[in-house]
PDB file of C-alpha atoms in Angstrom:
ATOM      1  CA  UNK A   1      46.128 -37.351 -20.958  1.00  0.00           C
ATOM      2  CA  UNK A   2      49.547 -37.314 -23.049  1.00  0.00           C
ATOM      3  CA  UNK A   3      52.101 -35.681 -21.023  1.00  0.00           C
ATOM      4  CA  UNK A   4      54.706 -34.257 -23.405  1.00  0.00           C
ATOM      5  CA  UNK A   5      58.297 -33.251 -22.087  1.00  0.00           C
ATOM      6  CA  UNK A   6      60.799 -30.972 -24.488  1.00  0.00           C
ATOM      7  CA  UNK A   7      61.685 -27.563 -25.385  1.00  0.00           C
ATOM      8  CA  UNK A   8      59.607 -24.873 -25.781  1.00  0.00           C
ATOM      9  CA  UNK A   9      61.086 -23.460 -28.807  1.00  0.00           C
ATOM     10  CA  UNK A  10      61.936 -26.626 -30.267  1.00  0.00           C
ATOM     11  CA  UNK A  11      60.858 -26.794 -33.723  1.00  0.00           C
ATOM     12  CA  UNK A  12      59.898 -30.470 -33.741  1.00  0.00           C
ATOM     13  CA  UNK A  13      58.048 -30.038 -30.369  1.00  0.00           C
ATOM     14  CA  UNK A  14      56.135 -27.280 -31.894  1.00  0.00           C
ATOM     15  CA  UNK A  15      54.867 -29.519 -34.352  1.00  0.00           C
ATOM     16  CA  UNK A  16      54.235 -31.856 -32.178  1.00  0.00           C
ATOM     17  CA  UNK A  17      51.845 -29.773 -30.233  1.00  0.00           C
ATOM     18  CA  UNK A  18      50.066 -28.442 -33.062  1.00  0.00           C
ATOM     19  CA  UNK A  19      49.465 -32.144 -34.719  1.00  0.00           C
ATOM     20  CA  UNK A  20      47.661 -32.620 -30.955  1.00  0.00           C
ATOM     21  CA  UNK A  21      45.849 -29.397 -30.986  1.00  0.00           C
ATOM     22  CA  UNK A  22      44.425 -30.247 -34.645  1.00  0.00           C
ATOM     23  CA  UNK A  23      43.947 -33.985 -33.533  1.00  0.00           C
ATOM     24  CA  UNK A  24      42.016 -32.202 -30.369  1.00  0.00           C
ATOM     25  CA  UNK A  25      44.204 -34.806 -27.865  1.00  0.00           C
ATOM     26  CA  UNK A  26      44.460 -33.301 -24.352  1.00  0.00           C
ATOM     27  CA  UNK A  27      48.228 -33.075 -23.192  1.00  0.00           C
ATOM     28  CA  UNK A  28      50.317 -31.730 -21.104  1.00  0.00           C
ATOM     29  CA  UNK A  29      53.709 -29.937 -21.629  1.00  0.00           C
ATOM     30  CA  UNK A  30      56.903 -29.293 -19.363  1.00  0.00           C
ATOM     31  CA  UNK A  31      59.690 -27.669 -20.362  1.00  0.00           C
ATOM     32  CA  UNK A  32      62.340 -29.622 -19.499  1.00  0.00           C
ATOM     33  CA  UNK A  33      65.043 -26.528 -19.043  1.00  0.00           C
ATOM     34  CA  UNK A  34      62.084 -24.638 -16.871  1.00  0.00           C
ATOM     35  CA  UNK A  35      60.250 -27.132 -14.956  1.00  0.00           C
ATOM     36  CA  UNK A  36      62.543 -29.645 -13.076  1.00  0.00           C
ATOM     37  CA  UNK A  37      62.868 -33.198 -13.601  1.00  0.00           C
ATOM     38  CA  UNK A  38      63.215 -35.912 -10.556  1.00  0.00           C
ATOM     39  CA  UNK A  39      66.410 -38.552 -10.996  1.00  0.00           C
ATOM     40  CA  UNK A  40      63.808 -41.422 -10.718  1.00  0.00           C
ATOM     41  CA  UNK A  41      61.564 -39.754 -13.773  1.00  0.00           C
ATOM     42  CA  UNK A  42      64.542 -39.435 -15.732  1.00  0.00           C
ATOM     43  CA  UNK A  43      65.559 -42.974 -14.920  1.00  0.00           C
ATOM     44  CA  UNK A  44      62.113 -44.221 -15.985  1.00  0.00           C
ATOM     45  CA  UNK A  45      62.488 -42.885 -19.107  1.00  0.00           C
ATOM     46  CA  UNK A  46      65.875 -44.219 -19.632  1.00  0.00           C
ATOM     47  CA  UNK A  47      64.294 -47.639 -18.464  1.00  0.00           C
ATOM     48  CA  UNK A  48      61.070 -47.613 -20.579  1.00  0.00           C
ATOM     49  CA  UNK A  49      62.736 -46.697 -23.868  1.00  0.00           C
ATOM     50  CA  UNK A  50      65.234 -49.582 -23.664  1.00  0.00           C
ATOM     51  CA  UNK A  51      68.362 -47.551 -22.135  1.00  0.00           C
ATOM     52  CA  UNK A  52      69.744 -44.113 -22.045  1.00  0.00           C
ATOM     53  CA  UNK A  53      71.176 -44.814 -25.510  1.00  0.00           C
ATOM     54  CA  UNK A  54      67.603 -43.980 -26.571  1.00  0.00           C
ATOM     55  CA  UNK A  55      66.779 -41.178 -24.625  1.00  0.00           C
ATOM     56  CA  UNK A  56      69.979 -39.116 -24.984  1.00  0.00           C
ATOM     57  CA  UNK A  57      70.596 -37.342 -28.238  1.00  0.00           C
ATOM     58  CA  UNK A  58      74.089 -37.324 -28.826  1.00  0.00           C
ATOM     59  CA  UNK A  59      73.931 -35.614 -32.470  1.00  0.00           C
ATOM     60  CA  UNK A  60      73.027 -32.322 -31.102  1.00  0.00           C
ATOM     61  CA  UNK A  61      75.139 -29.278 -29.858  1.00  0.00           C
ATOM     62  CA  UNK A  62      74.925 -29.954 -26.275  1.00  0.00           C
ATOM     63  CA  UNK A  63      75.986 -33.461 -26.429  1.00  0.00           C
ATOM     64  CA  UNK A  64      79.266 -32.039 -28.376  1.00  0.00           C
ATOM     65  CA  UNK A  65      79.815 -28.887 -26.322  1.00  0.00           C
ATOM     66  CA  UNK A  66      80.384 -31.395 -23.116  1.00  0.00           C
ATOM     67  CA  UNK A  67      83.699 -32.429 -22.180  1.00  0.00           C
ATOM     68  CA  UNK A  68      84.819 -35.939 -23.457  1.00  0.00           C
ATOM     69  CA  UNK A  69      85.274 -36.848 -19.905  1.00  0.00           C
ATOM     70  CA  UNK A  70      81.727 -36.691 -18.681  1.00  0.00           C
ATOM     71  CA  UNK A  71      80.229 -38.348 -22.321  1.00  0.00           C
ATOM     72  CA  UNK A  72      83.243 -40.950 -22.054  1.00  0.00           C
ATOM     73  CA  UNK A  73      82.319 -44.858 -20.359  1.00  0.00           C
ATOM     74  CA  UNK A  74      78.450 -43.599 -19.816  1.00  0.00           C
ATOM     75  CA  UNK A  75      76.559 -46.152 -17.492  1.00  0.00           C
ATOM     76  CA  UNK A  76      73.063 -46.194 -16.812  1.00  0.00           C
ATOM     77  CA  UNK A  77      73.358 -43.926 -13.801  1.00  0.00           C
ATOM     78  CA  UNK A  78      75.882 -41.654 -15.266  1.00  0.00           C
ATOM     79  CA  UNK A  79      73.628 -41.026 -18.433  1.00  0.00           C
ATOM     80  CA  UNK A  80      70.563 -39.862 -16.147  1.00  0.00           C
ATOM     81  CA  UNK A  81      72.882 -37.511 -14.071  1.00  0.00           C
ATOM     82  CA  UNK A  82      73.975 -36.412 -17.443  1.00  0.00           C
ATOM     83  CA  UNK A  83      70.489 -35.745 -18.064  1.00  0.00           C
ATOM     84  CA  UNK A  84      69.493 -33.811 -14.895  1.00  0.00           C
ATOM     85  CA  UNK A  85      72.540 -31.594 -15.115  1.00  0.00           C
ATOM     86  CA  UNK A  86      71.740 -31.075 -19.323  1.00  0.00           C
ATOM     87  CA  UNK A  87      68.015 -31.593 -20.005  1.00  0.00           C
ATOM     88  CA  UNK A  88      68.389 -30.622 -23.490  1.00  0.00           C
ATOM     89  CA  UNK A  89      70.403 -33.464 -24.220  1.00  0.00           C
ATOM     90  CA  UNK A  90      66.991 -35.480 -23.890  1.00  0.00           C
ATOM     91  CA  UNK A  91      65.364 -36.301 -27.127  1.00  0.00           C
ATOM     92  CA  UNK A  92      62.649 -34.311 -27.755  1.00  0.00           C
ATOM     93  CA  UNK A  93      59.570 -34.507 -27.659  1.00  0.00           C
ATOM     94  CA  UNK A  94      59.612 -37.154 -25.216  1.00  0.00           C
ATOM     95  CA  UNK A  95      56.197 -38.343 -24.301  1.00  0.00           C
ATOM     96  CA  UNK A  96      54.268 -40.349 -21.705  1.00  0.00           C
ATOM     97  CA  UNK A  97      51.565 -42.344 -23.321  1.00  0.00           C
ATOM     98  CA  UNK A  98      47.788 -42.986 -21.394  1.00  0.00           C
ATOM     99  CA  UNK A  99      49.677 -47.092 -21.212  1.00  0.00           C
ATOM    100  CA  UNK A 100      52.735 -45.869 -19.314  1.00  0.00           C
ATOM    101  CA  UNK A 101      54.946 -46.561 -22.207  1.00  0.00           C
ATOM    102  CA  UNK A 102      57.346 -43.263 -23.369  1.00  0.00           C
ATOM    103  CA  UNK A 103      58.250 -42.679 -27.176  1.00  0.00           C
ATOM    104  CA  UNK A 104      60.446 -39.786 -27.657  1.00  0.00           C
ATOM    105  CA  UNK A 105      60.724 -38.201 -31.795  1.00  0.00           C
ATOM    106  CA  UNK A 106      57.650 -37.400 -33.191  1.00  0.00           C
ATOM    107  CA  UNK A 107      57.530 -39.817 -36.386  1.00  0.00           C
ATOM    108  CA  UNK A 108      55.047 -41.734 -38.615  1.00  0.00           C
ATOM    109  CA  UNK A 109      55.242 -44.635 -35.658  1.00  0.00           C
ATOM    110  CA  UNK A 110      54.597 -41.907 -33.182  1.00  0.00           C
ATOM    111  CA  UNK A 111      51.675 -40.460 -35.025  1.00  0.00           C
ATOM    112  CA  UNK A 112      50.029 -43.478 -35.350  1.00  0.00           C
ATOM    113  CA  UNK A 113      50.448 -44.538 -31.799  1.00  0.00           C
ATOM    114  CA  UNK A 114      48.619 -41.164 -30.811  1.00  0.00           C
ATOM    115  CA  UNK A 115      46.034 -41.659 -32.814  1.00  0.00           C
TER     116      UNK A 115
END
């Protein structure tokens, strides 16, 4: 089963969910801002997509609203805290795939990895 991480009232993860509905693939969704996230999930993520640079989306209004200090130098580490602390700065939807691998956006690629 697909486990699917994001926003409830995300507008892409909405679409997401009803391209899996009509596709009748069995998932599972968290909201990230309801149901808590564990620093070593995060940090798998982070790890699986290639680096935090992937995972955090720092085009939306959360990433802007922080202050330069904590979006300033990021490492590894500092980008999951980040994370933790601001779950909506994850892209979304961010999903973990029957392999173990994690695609986040819900694109062409991502469609056709689904199935």
């Amino acid at each position: 089963m697909l486990k699917m991480f994001g926003l409830k009232k995300c507008s892409t993860c909405q679409k997401a969910m009803g391209y899996l509905d009509e596709k009748r693939k069995a998932y599972h969704f968290s909201d990230v801002k309801e149901d808590e996230l564990s620093k070593d999930q995060v940090a798998k993520w982070s790890k699986a997509l290639g680096g935090w640079e992937k995972m955090i989306n720092r085009a939306g209004y959360t990433w802007r609203g922080l202050p330069k200090a904590e979006t300033e130098n990021l490492t590894e580490a500092k980008a999951v805290t980040l994370a933790l602390k601001n779950p909506s700065l994850i892209r979304r939807p961010l999903i973990e795939h029957k392999d173990g691998s994690v695609t986040v956006g819900f694109s062409e690629k991502v469609r056709g990895f689904i199935g």
